[in-house]
Structures are given as structure tokens and as C-alpha cells.
Short mmCIF file of C-alpha atoms and ligand atoms in Angstrom, two decimals:
data_model
loop_
_atom_site.label_atom_id
_atom_site.label_comp_id
_atom_site.label_asym_id
_atom_site.label_seq_id
_atom_site.Cartn_x
_atom_site.Cartn_y
_atom_site.Cartn_z
CA MET X 29 85.71 118.52 74.42
CA ALA X 30 89.23 117.73 75.07
CA THR X 31 92.19 115.64 76.26
CA VAL X 32 93.83 116.50 79.43
CA ALA X 33 97.58 115.54 79.96
CA LEU X 34 99.51 115.82 83.17
CA LYS X 35 103.10 115.65 82.94
CA ASP X 36 105.45 115.03 85.65
CA LEU X 37 103.17 117.86 87.41
CA LYS X 38 104.77 118.66 90.64
CA LYS X 39 103.59 121.29 93.04
CA SER X 40 105.51 123.05 96.32
CA PHE X 41 104.03 125.55 98.88
CA GLY X 42 107.24 127.54 99.85
CA LYS X 43 109.97 124.76 100.61
CA THR X 44 107.07 121.91 100.81
CA GLU X 45 106.51 119.75 98.11
CA VAL X 46 102.70 118.62 98.21
CA ILE X 47 102.76 116.88 94.51
CA HIS X 48 105.49 114.78 93.63
CA GLY X 49 105.28 114.42 90.14
CA VAL X 50 101.82 113.06 88.90
CA ASP X 51 101.79 111.68 85.03
CA MET X 52 98.24 111.12 83.59
CA GLU X 53 96.91 111.06 79.98
CA ILE X 54 93.11 111.73 80.09
CA ALA X 55 91.03 111.01 77.02
CA ASP X 56 88.46 113.08 75.38
CA GLY X 57 84.92 112.22 77.16
CA GLU X 58 86.54 110.49 80.30
CA PHE X 59 85.31 110.95 83.53
CA ILE X 60 88.32 110.64 86.04
CA VAL X 61 87.96 110.34 89.74
CA ILE X 62 90.73 111.86 91.79
CA VAL X 63 90.43 110.06 95.26
CA GLY X 64 92.11 109.95 98.54
CA PRO X 65 92.17 111.30 102.02
CA SER X 66 92.01 114.95 103.41
CA GLY X 67 95.00 116.41 102.49
CA CYS X 68 97.00 114.36 99.98
CA GLY X 69 96.77 116.78 97.31
CA LYS X 70 93.36 116.51 95.40
CA SER X 71 92.51 119.81 95.32
CA THR X 72 95.89 120.95 94.77
CA LEU X 73 95.95 118.96 91.53
CA LEU X 74 92.47 120.24 90.36
CA ARG X 75 93.26 123.90 91.05
CA MET X 76 96.58 123.46 88.90
CA VAL X 77 94.50 121.93 85.94
CA ALA X 78 92.18 125.28 86.42
CA GLY X 79 94.61 127.56 86.66
CA LEU X 80 94.19 128.65 89.98
CA GLU X 81 97.41 127.45 91.52
CA THR X 82 100.82 127.95 89.43
CA VAL X 83 102.75 124.78 88.48
CA THR X 84 106.12 124.31 90.44
CA GLY X 85 107.49 121.56 87.93
CA GLY X 86 106.39 119.57 84.76
CA GLU X 87 103.35 120.51 82.38
CA VAL X 88 99.50 120.64 82.34
CA GLU X 89 98.03 120.39 78.77
CA ILE X 90 94.38 120.56 77.81
CA GLY X 91 93.41 119.45 74.25
CA GLY X 92 97.23 119.14 73.36
CA ARG X 93 98.13 122.66 74.05
CA PRO X 94 100.27 123.65 77.09
CA VAL X 95 98.46 125.71 79.50
CA ASN X 96 100.69 126.51 82.57
CA HIS X 97 100.96 130.30 81.32
CA VAL X 98 97.50 130.35 80.24
CA GLU X 99 94.81 132.08 82.48
CA PRO X 100 91.92 130.34 83.77
CA MET X 101 89.31 132.18 82.04
CA ASP X 102 91.26 131.12 78.84
CA ARG X 103 91.47 127.46 79.90
CA ASP X 104 87.99 126.53 78.28
CA ILE X 105 87.57 124.67 81.65
CA ALA X 106 84.47 124.99 84.00
CA MET X 107 84.43 124.37 87.84
CA VAL X 108 82.10 123.29 90.30
CA PHE X 109 82.95 123.50 93.98
CA GLN X 110 81.90 122.18 97.32
CA ASN X 111 80.03 125.55 98.65
CA TYR X 112 78.10 126.47 95.81
CA ALA X 113 79.17 130.07 95.75
CA LEU X 114 75.81 130.81 94.40
CA TYR X 115 75.02 134.89 94.18
CA PRO X 116 72.30 135.15 96.84
CA HIS X 117 70.72 138.35 95.62
CA MET X 118 70.38 136.94 91.74
CA SER X 119 67.38 134.73 90.67
CA VAL X 120 68.49 131.27 89.10
CA PHE X 121 68.62 132.41 85.73
CA ASP X 122 71.03 135.21 86.33
CA ASN X 123 73.22 133.04 88.31
CA MET X 124 73.54 130.61 85.69
CA ALA X 125 73.77 133.72 82.84
CA TYR X 126 76.27 135.48 84.79
CA GLY X 127 79.34 133.90 83.44
CA LEU X 128 78.15 134.34 79.76
CA LYS X 129 77.08 138.24 80.50
CA ILE X 130 80.80 138.80 81.57
CA ALA X 131 82.10 137.23 78.54
CA LYS X 132 79.50 139.37 76.25
CA VAL X 133 77.62 136.45 74.78
CA PRO X 134 74.63 137.95 72.83
CA LYS X 135 71.24 137.84 75.17
CA PRO X 136 69.40 135.43 72.84
CA GLU X 137 72.30 133.08 72.92
CA ILE X 138 72.54 133.11 76.86
CA ALA X 139 68.52 132.63 77.21
CA ALA X 140 68.70 129.84 74.88
CA ARG X 141 72.02 128.11 77.02
CA VAL X 142 70.48 128.74 80.23
CA GLU X 143 67.18 127.14 79.04
CA THR X 144 68.55 123.94 77.80
CA ALA X 145 70.49 123.52 80.83
CA ALA X 146 67.50 124.12 82.91
CA ARG X 147 65.57 121.48 81.08
CA LEU X 148 68.98 119.12 81.55
CA LEU X 149 68.82 119.76 85.18
CA GLN X 150 64.65 120.09 85.65
CA LEU X 151 65.33 123.57 87.11
CA GLU X 152 63.06 125.24 84.56
CA PRO X 153 60.19 126.00 87.27
CA PHE X 154 62.77 127.58 89.62
CA LEU X 155 64.54 129.96 87.31
CA LYS X 156 62.80 133.00 88.87
CA ARG X 157 63.88 131.99 92.41
CA LYS X 158 66.48 133.08 94.57
CA PRO X 159 69.04 130.42 96.11
CA ARG X 160 67.77 130.59 99.59
CA GLU X 161 64.06 129.49 98.07
CA LEU X 162 66.02 126.33 96.51
CA SER X 163 66.66 123.01 98.44
CA GLY X 164 70.34 121.95 98.62
CA GLY X 165 69.93 119.47 95.71
CA GLN X 166 68.46 122.28 93.70
CA ARG X 167 71.18 124.82 94.58
CA GLN X 168 74.05 122.16 93.71
CA ARG X 169 71.99 121.82 90.31
CA VAL X 170 71.95 125.54 89.91
CA ALA X 171 76.07 125.38 90.25
CA MET X 172 76.23 122.51 87.88
CA GLY X 173 74.22 124.60 85.43
CA ARG X 174 76.43 127.39 85.64
CA ALA X 175 79.05 125.22 84.46
CA ILE X 176 77.03 123.71 81.82
CA VAL X 177 76.14 127.03 79.91
CA ARG X 178 79.85 127.47 79.41
CA LYS X 179 79.90 124.58 77.38
CA PRO X 180 83.96 123.93 78.64
CA ALA X 181 85.96 121.81 76.96
CA VAL X 182 86.37 120.22 80.69
CA PHE X 183 84.35 119.99 83.72
CA LEU X 184 86.46 120.30 87.06
CA PHE X 185 84.58 118.90 90.24
CA ASP X 186 85.93 119.68 93.89
CA GLU X 187 84.24 117.65 96.18
CA PRO X 188 80.87 118.70 94.78
CA LEU X 189 78.14 116.45 97.03
CA SER X 190 80.16 117.17 100.20
CA ASN X 191 77.44 119.65 101.60
CA LEU X 192 74.66 117.34 100.93
CA ASP X 193 73.07 114.76 103.07
CA ALA X 194 73.79 111.10 102.57
CA LYS X 195 70.37 110.22 100.57
CA LEU X 196 70.92 113.38 98.52
CA ARG X 197 74.34 112.41 97.50
CA VAL X 198 73.81 109.35 96.43
CA GLN X 199 70.59 110.85 94.18
CA MET X 200 73.20 113.68 92.74
CA ARG X 201 75.70 111.23 92.09
CA LEU X 202 73.40 109.24 89.52
CA GLU X 203 72.57 112.44 88.12
CA ILE X 204 76.02 113.72 87.75
CA LYS X 205 76.69 110.40 86.09
CA ALA X 206 73.96 110.62 83.47
CA LEU X 207 74.59 114.29 82.70
CA GLN X 208 78.20 113.39 81.96
CA ARG X 209 77.58 110.55 79.91
CA GLU X 210 74.94 112.78 77.87
CA LEU X 211 76.91 115.74 77.46
CA GLY X 212 80.10 113.96 76.89
CA VAL X 213 82.50 116.37 78.45
CA THR X 214 85.74 115.42 79.66
CA SER X 215 85.81 115.67 83.94
CA LEU X 216 88.08 115.56 86.60
CA TYR X 217 86.17 114.81 89.73
CA VAL X 218 87.86 115.23 93.10
CA THR X 219 86.10 113.33 96.19
CA HIS X 220 87.65 111.78 99.47
CA ASP X 221 84.60 109.45 99.25
CA GLN X 222 85.92 105.91 97.72
CA ILE X 223 82.27 104.94 96.66
CA GLU X 224 81.64 107.96 95.11
CA ALA X 225 84.87 107.13 93.10
CA MET X 226 84.03 103.67 92.48
CA THR X 227 80.24 104.43 91.04
CA LEU X 228 81.30 107.79 88.86
CA ALA X 229 84.84 107.00 87.46
CA ASP X 230 85.67 105.41 84.05
CA ARG X 231 89.11 105.56 85.65
CA MET X 232 90.49 106.86 89.14
CA ILE X 233 93.38 108.02 90.55
CA VAL X 234 94.41 107.32 93.91
CA MET X 235 96.25 109.60 95.86
CA ASN X 236 98.91 108.95 98.37
CA ALA X 237 100.55 111.87 100.07
CA GLY X 238 101.13 113.65 96.97
CA ARG X 239 101.44 110.64 94.65
CA ALA X 240 99.58 108.73 92.32
CA ASP X 241 99.75 105.10 93.60
CA GLN X 242 97.38 103.93 91.33
CA ILE X 243 95.93 104.79 88.18
CA GLY X 244 92.75 102.70 86.67
CA ALA X 245 89.26 101.33 86.32
CA PRO X 246 87.34 101.04 89.68
CA LEU X 247 87.24 97.46 89.59
CA GLU X 248 90.24 96.97 88.16
CA VAL X 249 91.85 98.89 91.33
CA TYR X 250 89.68 96.92 93.62
CA ALA X 251 90.74 93.44 92.12
CA ASP X 252 94.28 94.47 91.86
CA PRO X 253 95.51 97.27 94.18
CA GLN X 254 99.46 97.91 93.76
CA THR X 255 100.05 99.18 97.09
CA ALA X 256 98.70 98.11 100.64
CA PHE X 257 97.25 101.98 100.53
CA VAL X 258 95.44 101.50 97.77
CA ALA X 259 93.86 98.13 99.37
CA GLY X 260 93.34 99.55 102.36
CA PHE X 261 91.47 102.75 100.87
CA ILE X 262 89.27 101.48 98.30
CA GLY X 263 86.95 98.95 99.25
CA SER X 264 84.47 99.30 102.52
CA PRO X 265 85.23 97.58 105.22
CA PRO X 266 88.80 97.87 104.39
CA THR X 267 91.33 95.34 103.34
CA ASN X 268 92.63 93.28 106.51
CA PHE X 269 96.21 92.93 106.90
CA LEU X 270 97.98 90.34 108.33
CA ASP X 271 101.47 89.77 109.48
CA ALA X 272 102.90 87.33 106.71
CA ASP X 273 106.16 86.44 109.00
CA MET X 274 103.38 84.90 111.44
CA LEU X 275 101.89 83.00 108.93
CA ASP X 276 104.96 82.10 107.15
CA ALA X 277 103.42 83.27 103.93
CA GLY X 278 105.94 85.48 102.39
CA PRO X 279 109.43 87.28 103.15
CA ALA X 280 110.24 88.98 106.25
CA GLY X 281 108.23 92.30 106.84
CA ALA X 282 105.82 91.38 104.28
CA GLN X 283 101.85 92.21 104.91
CA LEU X 284 99.21 89.62 103.59
CA GLY X 285 96.28 91.75 102.50
CA ILE X 286 92.77 90.29 102.26
CA ARG X 287 89.43 91.80 101.78
CA PRO X 288 86.48 90.92 104.34
CA GLU X 289 84.72 89.01 101.76
CA HIS X 290 87.84 86.55 100.98
CA LEU X 291 87.80 85.80 104.72
CA ARG X 292 85.93 83.07 106.24
CA LEU X 293 85.18 81.21 109.65
CA ALA X 294 87.10 77.87 109.51
CA GLU X 295 87.90 74.93 112.21
CA PRO X 296 90.63 74.86 113.19
CA GLY X 297 91.51 77.58 110.21
CA ARG X 298 94.67 78.91 109.85
CA VAL X 299 94.81 81.76 112.47
CA ARG X 300 92.72 82.06 115.68
CA ALA X 301 90.71 85.18 116.65
CA GLN X 302 87.99 86.19 119.17
CA ILE X 303 84.58 87.28 117.73
CA ALA X 304 84.69 91.13 119.39
CA ASN X 305 81.15 92.11 117.67
CA ALA X 306 78.58 91.36 114.72
CA GLU X 307 77.08 93.70 113.08
CA ALA X 308 73.87 92.02 111.06
CA LEU X 309 73.26 94.49 108.42
CA GLY X 310 70.22 92.54 106.63
CA ALA X 311 71.93 91.65 103.64
CA GLU X 312 75.24 90.67 104.90
CA THR X 313 76.80 90.32 108.24
CA LEU X 314 80.30 92.11 109.31
CA LEU X 315 82.06 90.11 111.87
CA HIS X 316 84.93 91.90 113.54
CA LEU X 317 87.49 89.72 115.19
CA ARG X 318 90.71 90.24 117.58
CA MET X 319 93.96 88.31 116.99
CA ALA X 320 95.78 87.32 120.19
CA ASP X 321 98.65 90.00 118.90
CA GLY X 322 95.80 92.54 118.76
CA THR X 323 95.16 92.74 114.88
CA GLN X 324 91.80 93.62 113.88
CA VAL X 325 90.21 91.75 111.00
CA THR X 326 86.70 91.96 109.59
CA VAL X 327 84.86 89.09 108.18
CA ARG X 328 82.01 89.46 105.74
CA GLN X 329 79.38 86.85 105.42
CA ASP X 330 76.09 86.30 103.55
CA ALA X 331 72.99 86.82 105.79
CA GLY X 332 72.02 83.06 105.61
CA THR X 333 75.24 82.16 107.34
CA PRO X 334 74.95 81.55 111.23
CA ILE X 335 76.26 84.67 112.96
CA PRO X 336 79.03 83.25 116.22
CA GLU X 337 78.27 84.59 119.96
CA GLU X 338 80.36 87.56 120.41
CA GLY X 339 83.12 86.53 122.62
CA SER X 340 83.61 83.19 121.62
CA ARG X 341 86.82 81.96 119.65
CA ALA X 342 86.78 81.22 115.80
CA GLY X 343 89.27 80.10 112.98
CA LEU X 344 90.03 81.97 110.16
CA ASP X 345 90.75 80.60 106.42
CA TRP X 346 91.08 81.92 102.94
CA ASP X 347 92.10 81.37 99.52
CA ASP X 348 95.88 81.89 98.65
CA ALA X 349 94.90 83.03 95.31
CA GLN X 350 92.57 85.97 96.56
CA ALA X 351 95.43 86.83 99.49
CA MET X 352 97.70 90.14 98.34
CA LEU X 353 101.16 90.19 99.62
CA PHE X 354 102.97 93.81 99.96
CA ASP X 355 106.24 94.58 101.22
CA ALA X 356 107.82 96.23 103.95
CA GLU X 357 107.42 99.44 102.04
CA GLY X 358 103.66 98.42 101.16
CA ARG X 359 104.37 97.61 97.14
CA ARG X 360 102.64 94.79 96.01
CA LEU X 361 104.69 91.91 95.50
P1 LIG N 6 93.27 117.64 99.70
O1 LIG N 6 92.41 118.46 98.93
O2 LIG N 6 93.39 116.08 99.11
O3 LIG N 6 92.44 117.58 101.18
P2 LIG N 6 94.90 119.91 99.51
O4 LIG N 6 95.47 119.69 97.95
O5 LIG N 6 93.98 120.96 99.73
O6 LIG N 6 94.54 118.61 99.66
O7 LIG N 6 96.06 119.94 100.14
C1 LIG N 6 97.64 119.12 100.07
C2 LIG N 6 98.88 119.48 101.06
O8 LIG N 6 99.04 120.94 100.44
C3 LIG N 6 97.90 119.83 102.36
O9 LIG N 6 99.27 119.38 103.24
C4 LIG N 6 97.76 121.22 102.39
O10 LIG N 6 97.81 121.53 103.94
C5 LIG N 6 98.90 121.91 101.45
N1 LIG N 6 98.34 123.29 101.26
C6 LIG N 6 97.22 123.25 100.16
N2 LIG N 6 97.39 124.50 99.98
C7 LIG N 6 98.16 125.17 100.28
C8 LIG N 6 98.62 126.64 100.50
N3 LIG N 6 97.80 127.35 99.69
N4 LIG N 6 99.75 127.24 101.36
C9 LIG N 6 100.60 126.04 101.80
N5 LIG N 6 100.01 124.47 101.93
C10 LIG N 6 99.08 124.14 101.22
MG1 LIG N 7 90.30 119.42 98.99
#
């Protein structure tokens, strides 16, 4: 197990800088999720930790040791990718054992490690099968197993659940969390899925166009986003943004961010809007409204609350303590 440090880490491809200086200290055994939309630099960041991309500026340290010039195989890391890249002609056992064979680990030791991993992952009955004879979830577990048998100091995951259907994703998410807790191995996990980030992370790093907009525990980030980008990206449905000028609520150019659960229908309310549609989801209802200037907002209300008719007009209100103010550049005021 090991700490990981990113120190003013930068990456350029040719003349284009895509990572603009990321700083983070990761504790031993911590589960870190790197989250953000497609193209924001998550994989590039992870690949620099893995040693699969060179570092343009700054430093990566693993276990206190600078590793910018250390080969991937000497970094004591194991990586799990989106496409599990299993060898189709090899059995589950051989797939899991392969890296150890290459590293010339003695055969009895290999067998013991694969058996332990197979037990952890409930893959014991499948060790003789070929990958094509497994379900998607089982293949995912073999990819995990291949990482576990290496006994690395750090796990690196790049969207490992993206190829699974929604239900299996939830199940595998729980398994990965439990496994990481049990093994206590420092982990960096990349995803574009903010729910995955919220549920897996000890701390998450929210990336926005090559920058770390915010680093913190999931509920901390949710409750106290430092930028409009983070407020909009973390949480579903996303935070509503209203023009603060119109409401006399803040300095010129500022935006007011209010989460859907913090908006309510009220008469006459502070602003008026038309109910565009109502999604009754059982436990809750999402009301989508449109204001006169075209701004769309979402209100989340409990199932018991009456649902207004589509097309009708309504007022909106909120508690000022729950409204977030952002400047023209999107920084929290
Ligand atoms: P993410 O994983 O968040 O979707 P990436 O880290 O893959 O994003 O990419 C970040 C940015 O770097 C993107 O604009 C992408 O086009 C660019 N990029 C990634 N890899 C390369 C490469 N090998 N050459 C040039 N540009 C790249
Ligand atoms: Mg990626």
C-alpha cells in the first residue's frame, strides 16, 4: 500500500496543454474518484500515474518516491480498463496468472494467489472456463482478479464498468467498493458517472477541462460546490441556474444556483414559470418549468405533494440559505 502525490502535474500533446497543473495528496488506502465529462483529461491524468503517458510538467510520486522516469511495470500499480482485454484463448486461471508468470513468480505462489483472488471474487467455479463462456460481470471480475493477484500498492481503474448494463453496473460498483475496503489498497478510479463517483469515493476530484475544480468528500462537494461547473455536474437532476440580476440577488453577471430539492412551488413566489412537464417517478416527482426568458428549471418534490397540471403557471420560492451565488467566471461567491 502507498500514498500517491500529484504535484502541479501537467500534460501537453504537441502544443496543446490538456492538463493544466493538478495538485493532490492521496492517503494510503484511500479511494479517490476522478470524475468529469468526456474529454476533460481523466484518462490522461490516470495514465500519467500509471506511466503510460509521459509527464510534461510537475511530478508523480508513489509511496513518496518520484516515478516520472520509472517504467510502468516498476511502479507497483495494477490497472483495470473499460475493455477488460482478457486473452480469449486462455482460461480464467491463466488470464489471472499471466502477469505473475511473466514476472517469474514461483508456480505454487501463483496458484495460491489466483485461488485467493478467485475466492474473493466468487470466480472459483469458473477457473477452467474461457472468457467467452463468462457473463459480462464475470469477465469484469476476472479483470479485477488479474489486478488483485499482483498485490500492487495502487489500483488504477479507467471506467471499468462502462461496458456493463445499468443493473450490473450497480452490483459491480458495490462489489468494487467492498473489495477495496477489504484489501485496503490505495485506488484511483476514473468515471464520467457522477453517481458512481458519489457512491465509491472517499474523496473525489472533479475535473473541468484539464483542471481540478474541486477535491473533497462526495457529500461535502455536493453540499458546497466551489464552482458553477461542479454544482451543475454533481447531482442529478443538476443544479438550476437563475440570473441573479433579474432577482436583485447579487452583483451584476452573477448566477444563482439552486438544487431541485431546494426549489418549491409557492404563490405568488419570487419568480413565475410555466409547468412544461411533470415526471412522476413514484417516490418523487420532477417538475420541469420554463420561465418567461426561456430559462428551464427543475423542482423535485415528494410523491405526496399535489402535481400541478402541465401548461399551468406557478410561482417558485426557495430559502436564501440554500441558494449558491457564482460570479461571471463561475466561481462561488
Ligand atoms: P477523458 O478521459 O476525460 O475523456 P482524455 O484524458 O482521454 O479525457 O483526453 C483529454 C484531452 O486530451 C482530450 O481533448 C483529448 O482529445 C486529448 N488527448 C488525449 N490523448 C491524446 C493523444 N494521444 N494525442 C492528442 N490528444 C490527446
Ligand atoms: Mg477517458
